[in-house]
CSV table of C-alpha atoms and ligand atoms in Angstrom, one decimal:
chain,number,residue,atom,x,y,z
A,1004,MET,CA,8.5,-1.2,17.3
A,1005,GLN,CA,6.0,-3.6,15.9
A,1006,ASP,CA,5.4,-3.0,12.2
A,1007,ASN,CA,1.8,-3.5,12.6
A,1008,ASP,CA,0.5,-1.4,15.5
A,1009,LYS,CA,-3.1,-1.3,14.4
A,1010,GLN,CA,-4.2,1.5,16.7
A,1011,TYR,CA,-1.4,3.8,15.6
A,1012,LEU,CA,-2.1,3.0,12.0
A,1013,GLN,CA,-5.9,3.6,12.3
A,1014,GLU,CA,-5.8,6.7,14.6
A,1015,GLN,CA,-2.6,8.4,13.4
A,1016,GLN,CA,-0.8,7.3,10.3
A,1017,TYR,CA,-4.0,6.8,8.2
A,1018,LYS,CA,-6.3,9.2,10.0
A,1019,THR,CA,-6.2,11.3,6.9
A,1020,PRO,CA,-4.6,10.6,3.4
A,1021,ASP,CA,-1.8,13.1,4.2
A,1022,ASN,CA,1.0,10.7,5.3
A,1023,TYR,CA,0.4,8.3,2.4
A,1024,GLN,CA,0.2,11.1,-0.2
A,1025,THR,CA,3.5,12.3,1.1
A,1026,ARG,CA,5.2,9.0,1.0
A,1027,LEU,CA,4.0,8.5,-2.6
A,1028,THR,CA,5.7,11.7,-3.8
A,1029,LEU,CA,9.2,9.9,-3.5
A,1030,ILE,CA,8.0,7.9,-6.6
A,1031,ASP,CA,7.9,11.1,-8.6
A,1032,CYS,CA,11.7,10.9,-8.4
A,1033,ALA,CA,11.5,7.7,-10.6
A,1034,ASP,CA,14.2,7.5,-13.4
A,1035,GLU,CA,11.4,6.2,-15.7
A,1036,LYS,CA,8.0,7.9,-15.1
A,1037,ILE,CA,5.3,5.3,-14.4
A,1038,ASP,CA,1.5,5.6,-13.7
A,1039,ILE,CA,1.5,3.2,-10.7
A,1040,TRP,CA,-2.3,3.1,-10.7
A,1041,ALA,CA,-2.6,2.2,-14.3
A,1042,TRP,CA,0.0,-0.5,-13.8
A,1043,ARG,CA,-2.0,-2.0,-10.8
A,1044,ALA,CA,-5.4,-1.9,-12.7
A,1045,ARG,CA,-4.0,-3.4,-15.9
A,1046,PRO,CA,-4.7,-7.0,-15.0
A,1047,PHE,CA,-8.4,-6.4,-14.0
A,1048,ASN,CA,-11.0,-8.1,-16.2
A,1049,PHE,CA,-14.6,-7.4,-14.9
A,1050,SER,CA,-16.6,-9.3,-17.5
A,1051,ASN,CA,-18.5,-11.9,-15.5
A,1052,THR,CA,-17.9,-9.8,-12.4
A,1053,LYS,CA,-20.7,-8.3,-10.5
A,1054,ASP,CA,-19.8,-7.7,-6.9
A,1055,ILE,CA,-16.4,-6.2,-6.3
A,1056,LEU,CA,-14.7,-5.6,-2.9
A,1057,GLU,CA,-11.7,-3.5,-2.3
A,1058,ILE,CA,-10.1,-3.7,1.2
A,1059,GLY,CA,-7.9,-0.9,2.5
A,1060,CYS,CA,-9.0,1.3,-0.3
A,1061,GLY,CA,-7.2,4.5,1.0
A,1062,PRO,CA,-8.1,7.6,-1.0
A,1063,GLY,CA,-9.4,5.4,-3.9
A,1064,HIS,CA,-6.9,6.5,-6.5
A,1065,LEU,CA,-6.9,3.1,-8.1
A,1066,TRP,CA,-10.4,3.8,-9.6
A,1067,GLU,CA,-9.3,6.7,-11.7
A,1068,SER,CA,-7.5,4.2,-13.9
A,1069,ALA,CA,-9.8,1.2,-13.3
A,1070,GLN,CA,-13.0,3.2,-14.0
A,1071,LYS,CA,-13.0,2.6,-17.7
A,1072,LYS,CA,-13.2,-1.2,-17.0
A,1073,LEU,CA,-16.4,-0.9,-15.1
A,1074,THR,CA,-20.0,-1.0,-16.5
A,1075,ALA,CA,-23.4,-0.3,-14.9
A,1076,THR,CA,-23.9,-3.9,-14.0
A,1077,GLN,CA,-21.2,-3.9,-11.2
A,1078,ARG,CA,-21.5,-3.1,-7.6
A,1079,LEU,CA,-18.3,-1.8,-6.0
A,1080,VAL,CA,-17.8,-1.9,-2.3
A,1081,LEU,CA,-14.8,0.1,-1.0
A,1082,THR,CA,-13.7,-0.5,2.6
A,1083,ASP,CA,-11.1,0.9,4.9
A,1084,PHE,CA,-10.7,1.1,8.7
A,1085,SER,CA,-10.1,4.8,8.5
A,1086,ASN,CA,-13.0,7.2,8.2
A,1087,GLY,CA,-10.6,9.9,6.9
A,1088,MET,CA,-9.6,7.6,4.0
A,1089,LEU,CA,-13.1,6.7,3.3
A,1090,GLU,CA,-14.1,10.4,3.1
A,1091,ALA,CA,-11.3,11.1,0.7
A,1092,ALA,CA,-12.3,8.1,-1.4
A,1093,ARG,CA,-15.9,9.3,-1.5
A,1094,ALA,CA,-14.8,12.8,-2.7
A,1095,ASN,CA,-12.3,11.4,-5.3
A,1096,LEU,CA,-14.7,8.9,-6.7
A,1097,ALA,CA,-17.4,11.5,-7.1
A,1098,SER,CA,-15.0,13.4,-9.4
A,1099,PHE,CA,-14.3,10.2,-11.5
A,1100,LYS,CA,-18.1,9.6,-12.2
A,1101,LEU,CA,-18.0,5.8,-12.2
A,1102,PRO,CA,-20.8,4.0,-14.2
A,1103,CYS,CA,-21.8,1.6,-11.4
A,1104,SER,CA,-23.1,1.8,-7.8
A,1105,VAL,CA,-20.5,2.4,-5.1
A,1106,GLN,CA,-20.7,1.8,-1.3
A,1107,PHE,CA,-18.1,3.0,1.2
A,1108,GLU,CA,-17.9,0.9,4.5
A,1109,ASN,CA,-15.6,1.0,7.6
A,1110,VAL,CA,-14.4,-2.6,7.8
A,1111,ASP,CA,-11.3,-4.2,9.3
A,1112,MET,CA,-9.7,-6.4,6.7
A,1113,GLU,CA,-9.1,-9.1,9.4
A,1114,ASN,CA,-12.8,-9.3,10.3
A,1115,LEU,CA,-14.8,-8.8,7.0
A,1116,THR,CA,-18.4,-8.2,7.8
A,1117,TYR,CA,-19.6,-10.0,4.7
A,1118,ALA,CA,-21.2,-13.4,4.0
A,1119,ALA,CA,-19.1,-16.3,2.7
A,1120,ALA,CA,-18.9,-16.3,-1.1
A,1121,SER,CA,-20.4,-12.9,-1.6
A,1122,PHE,CA,-17.9,-11.3,-4.0
A,1123,ASP,CA,-16.7,-12.1,-7.5
A,1124,ALA,CA,-13.5,-10.1,-7.1
A,1125,VAL,CA,-11.5,-8.8,-4.1
A,1126,ILE,CA,-8.9,-6.2,-4.4
A,1127,ALA,CA,-6.2,-5.8,-1.7
A,1128,GLN,CA,-3.3,-3.5,-2.8
A,1129,PHE,CA,-0.6,-2.2,-0.4
A,1130,VAL,CA,-2.6,-3.3,2.6
A,1131,ILE,CA,-2.1,-6.9,3.8
A,1132,TYR,CA,1.3,-6.1,5.1
A,1133,HIS,CA,-0.5,-3.9,7.7
A,1134,ALA,CA,-2.5,-6.8,9.1
A,1135,SER,CA,-1.6,-8.1,12.6
A,1136,SER,CA,-2.0,-11.5,10.9
A,1137,PRO,CA,-1.5,-11.6,7.1
A,1138,GLN,CA,-2.7,-15.2,7.4
A,1139,GLN,CA,-6.1,-14.0,8.9
A,1140,ALA,CA,-6.5,-11.3,6.2
A,1141,LEU,CA,-6.0,-14.0,3.5
A,1142,ASN,CA,-8.5,-16.3,5.3
A,1143,GLU,CA,-11.1,-13.5,5.1
A,1144,ILE,CA,-10.4,-12.7,1.5
A,1145,LYS,CA,-10.8,-16.4,0.6
A,1146,ARG,CA,-13.9,-16.8,2.7
A,1147,VAL,CA,-15.8,-13.8,1.1
A,1148,LEU,CA,-14.6,-14.7,-2.4
A,1149,LYS,CA,-16.8,-16.9,-4.6
A,1150,PRO,CA,-15.0,-20.1,-5.8
A,1151,THR,CA,-15.1,-18.7,-9.4
A,1152,GLY,CA,-13.8,-15.3,-8.3
A,1153,TRP,CA,-10.4,-13.6,-8.5
A,1154,THR,CA,-8.3,-11.6,-6.1
A,1155,SER,CA,-5.8,-8.8,-7.0
A,1156,ILE,CA,-3.0,-8.5,-4.3
A,1157,VAL,CA,-0.2,-5.9,-4.7
A,1158,THR,CA,2.7,-5.6,-2.2
A,1159,ILE,CA,6.2,-4.4,-2.1
A,1160,PRO,CA,9.6,-6.0,-1.4
A,1161,VAL,CA,11.1,-5.9,2.0
A,1162,CYS,CA,14.0,-3.8,0.7
A,1163,ALA,CA,11.8,-1.0,-0.7
A,1164,PHE,CA,13.8,2.3,-0.2
A,1165,HIS,CA,16.2,0.4,2.0
A,1166,ASP,CA,19.0,3.1,1.6
A,1167,PHE,CA,16.8,5.8,3.2
A,1168,LEU,CA,15.4,3.6,6.1
A,1169,LYS,CA,18.9,2.2,6.8
A,1170,LEU,CA,20.1,5.7,7.4
A,1171,ALA,CA,17.3,6.4,9.9
A,1172,HIS,CA,18.1,3.1,11.6
A,1173,GLU,CA,21.8,4.0,12.0
A,1174,ILE,CA,20.6,7.1,14.0
A,1175,ASP,CA,17.9,5.3,16.1
A,1176,ASN,CA,18.0,1.5,16.1
A,1177,ARG,CA,14.3,1.2,17.1
A,1178,ILE,CA,13.6,2.1,13.5
A,1179,PRO,CA,13.7,-1.1,11.5
A,1180,PRO,CA,16.0,-0.9,8.4
A,1181,HIS,CA,13.5,-2.8,6.4
A,1182,SER,CA,10.2,-1.6,4.8
A,1183,ILE,CA,6.8,-1.8,6.4
A,1184,SER,CA,5.9,-4.7,4.1
A,1185,ALA,CA,8.0,-7.1,6.2
A,1186,LEU,CA,5.1,-9.3,7.4
A,1187,PHE,CA,3.7,-9.6,3.9
A,1188,SER,CA,6.5,-8.6,1.5
A,1189,GLU,CA,6.9,-10.0,-1.9
A,1190,GLU,CA,9.1,-12.7,-0.4
A,1191,LYS,CA,6.4,-13.6,2.2
A,1192,ALA,CA,3.6,-13.4,-0.4
A,1193,ASP,CA,5.4,-15.9,-2.7
A,1194,ALA,CA,5.5,-18.4,0.1
A,1195,MET,CA,1.9,-17.8,1.5
A,1196,LEU,CA,-0.3,-17.4,-1.4
A,1197,PRO,CA,-0.1,-20.9,-2.9
A,1198,GLU,CA,-1.7,-22.1,0.4
A,1199,PHE,CA,-4.8,-20.1,-0.5
A,1200,PHE,CA,-5.0,-20.1,-4.3
A,1201,THR,CA,-4.5,-22.7,-7.0
A,1202,ARG,CA,-3.4,-20.4,-9.8
A,1203,ILE,CA,-1.3,-17.2,-9.3
A,1204,GLU,CA,-0.1,-14.9,-12.0
A,1205,LYS,CA,2.8,-12.7,-10.8
A,1206,GLU,CA,4.2,-9.5,-12.3
A,1207,THR,CA,6.8,-7.2,-10.8
A,1208,CYS,CA,7.7,-3.6,-11.6
A,1209,SER,CA,11.0,-2.2,-10.3
A,1210,ILE,CA,11.1,1.5,-9.7
A,1211,LYS,CA,14.5,3.1,-9.5
A,1212,VAL,CA,14.5,6.6,-8.0
A,1213,THR,CA,17.2,9.4,-8.2
A,1214,CYS,CA,16.8,12.3,-5.8
A,1215,THR,CA,18.5,15.5,-6.8
A,1216,GLU,CA,17.6,17.3,-3.4
A,1217,PRO,CA,17.0,16.2,0.2
A,1218,THR,CA,13.3,17.3,0.5
A,1219,PRO,CA,11.4,14.3,-0.8
A,1220,ILE,CA,13.6,11.9,1.3
A,1221,LEU,CA,13.1,14.0,4.4
A,1222,ASN,CA,9.4,14.2,3.9
A,1223,TYR,CA,9.3,10.4,3.3
A,1224,ILE,CA,11.0,9.7,6.6
A,1225,ARG,CA,8.8,12.1,8.6
A,1226,ALA,CA,5.6,10.4,7.2
A,1227,TYR,CA,6.9,6.8,7.4
A,1228,PRO,CA,4.9,4.8,9.9
A,1229,THR,CA,7.8,3.1,11.8
A,1230,VAL,CA,9.6,6.5,12.2
A,1231,GLN,CA,6.5,8.7,12.9
A,1232,LYS,CA,5.1,6.2,15.5
A,1233,LEU,CA,8.2,6.9,17.7
A,1234,ALA,CA,7.3,10.6,18.0
A,1235,LEU,CA,11.0,11.5,17.8
A,1236,PRO,CA,12.5,14.8,18.9
A,1237,GLU,CA,13.5,17.3,16.2
A,1238,GLU,CA,17.1,16.5,17.0
A,1239,PHE,CA,16.5,13.2,15.2
A,1240,TYR,CA,15.3,14.9,12.0
A,1241,ALA,CA,18.1,17.4,12.2
A,1242,GLU,CA,20.7,14.6,12.3
A,1243,TYR,CA,19.1,12.7,9.5
A,1244,GLU,CA,19.1,15.9,7.3
A,1245,LYS,CA,22.7,16.5,8.2
A,1246,ARG,CA,23.7,13.0,7.1
A,1247,ILE,CA,21.6,13.2,3.9
A,1248,LYS,CA,23.2,16.5,3.0
A,1249,ILE,CA,26.7,15.1,3.5
A,1250,LEU,CA,25.8,12.2,1.1
A,1251,PHE,CA,24.4,14.7,-1.5
A,1252,GLN,CA,27.6,16.8,-1.2
A,1253,LYS,CA,29.7,13.6,-1.8
A,1254,ASN,CA,27.6,11.9,-4.5
A,1255,GLY,CA,25.6,14.9,-6.2
A,1256,VAL,CA,22.3,12.7,-6.2
A,1257,LEU,CA,21.0,9.9,-4.1
A,1258,LYS,CA,19.5,6.7,-5.6
A,1259,SER,CA,17.3,4.0,-4.1
A,1260,GLU,CA,14.8,1.5,-5.4
A,1261,PHE,CA,11.2,0.7,-4.8
A,1262,GLY,CA,9.1,-2.0,-6.4
A,1263,MET,CA,5.5,-3.4,-6.8
A,1264,THR,CA,4.6,-7.0,-7.1
A,1265,SER,CA,1.1,-7.8,-8.5
A,1266,TYR,CA,-0.6,-11.2,-7.9
A,1267,MET,CA,-3.8,-12.1,-9.7
A,1268,CYS,CA,-5.0,-15.1,-7.7
A,1269,TYR,CA,-7.6,-17.7,-8.7
A,1270,SER,CA,-9.2,-20.8,-6.9
A,1271,SER,CA,-10.5,-22.5,-10.1
B,672,SAM,C1,-0.8,2.2,2.1
B,672,SAM,S1,-2.5,2.6,2.0
B,672,SAM,C2,-3.0,1.9,0.5
B,672,SAM,C3,-4.2,2.4,0.0
B,672,SAM,C4,-4.7,1.9,-1.3
B,672,SAM,N1,-5.0,0.4,-1.2
B,672,SAM,C5,-3.7,2.1,-2.3
B,672,SAM,O1,-3.1,1.2,-2.8
B,672,SAM,O2,-3.5,3.3,-2.6
B,672,SAM,C6,-3.0,1.3,3.2
B,672,SAM,C7,-4.6,1.5,3.6
B,672,SAM,O3,-5.0,0.4,4.3
B,672,SAM,C8,-5.8,0.8,5.4
B,672,SAM,N2,-5.7,-0.2,6.4
B,672,SAM,C9,-4.6,-0.7,7.1
B,672,SAM,N3,-4.9,-1.6,7.9
B,672,SAM,C10,-6.2,-1.9,7.7
B,672,SAM,C11,-7.1,-2.9,8.4
B,672,SAM,N4,-6.7,-3.7,9.3
B,672,SAM,N5,-8.4,-2.9,7.8
B,672,SAM,C12,-8.8,-2.1,6.8
B,672,SAM,N6,-8.0,-1.1,6.3
B,672,SAM,C13,-6.7,-1.1,6.7
B,672,SAM,C14,-5.3,2.2,5.7
B,672,SAM,O4,-6.2,3.0,6.4
B,672,SAM,C15,-4.8,2.7,4.4
B,672,SAM,O5,-5.9,3.4,3.8
């Protein structure tokens, strides 16, 4: 299947935050505990920044960590193409008590409904790989960003959790063995971003996981976009579980690796 079936992503995978939340729980098996939101918010500097746009905000978790960097002078616009995600973000941000004004808007990242040069910062984390055309998403980010502004982009490597996806691919070869980030993985971002920005600061964070029981892996596979989209019969999941259990019997634990790559991008 296509990695970027927009209708499926909007109407099923991201209709509510549930699938994303489930997938994130696999990171709880990390060998070294990490606050992924704090890591992603760490490079933000909002001094001289008034208008901030986040695209594909999801449930808005990032702002629990980033809120202490905001002041009353900023205006935050959180956007997503899923109303369910926007509702969750609205509820979460209400509990964070941000100091600045916040708007929630249903906007597609490939067709931003904002004037050129209208934002000082654009944040796009774990989202550009879902675009039908990452090039178009980057064109839009560049268009709405002021020339003095900055963009924070975070993506994942194409081999993220490869071990678990490969096993699914071996049972049904319509499931790609690579991560959903394939269209805008770390490797692709490295090649594309210099076409759009003159200065790029890159940081990577490798997350090694060790699972001691099958449940987090089985839940991850059930919630994974390229698996879930196929609406597979229960026989597929039973076979996956059987193979996972054999590997646990053989090895005691199962290991894999995830990763995050952060790019702070500037045009001046
Ligand atoms: C993997 S989640 C990431 C959410 C959030 N950025 C984070 O890092 O936690 C991807 C989000 O992007 C949204 N999304 C995917 N394609 C989109 C598009 N074309 N336009 C706007 N939002 C999109 C989804 O609805 C979902 O909320």
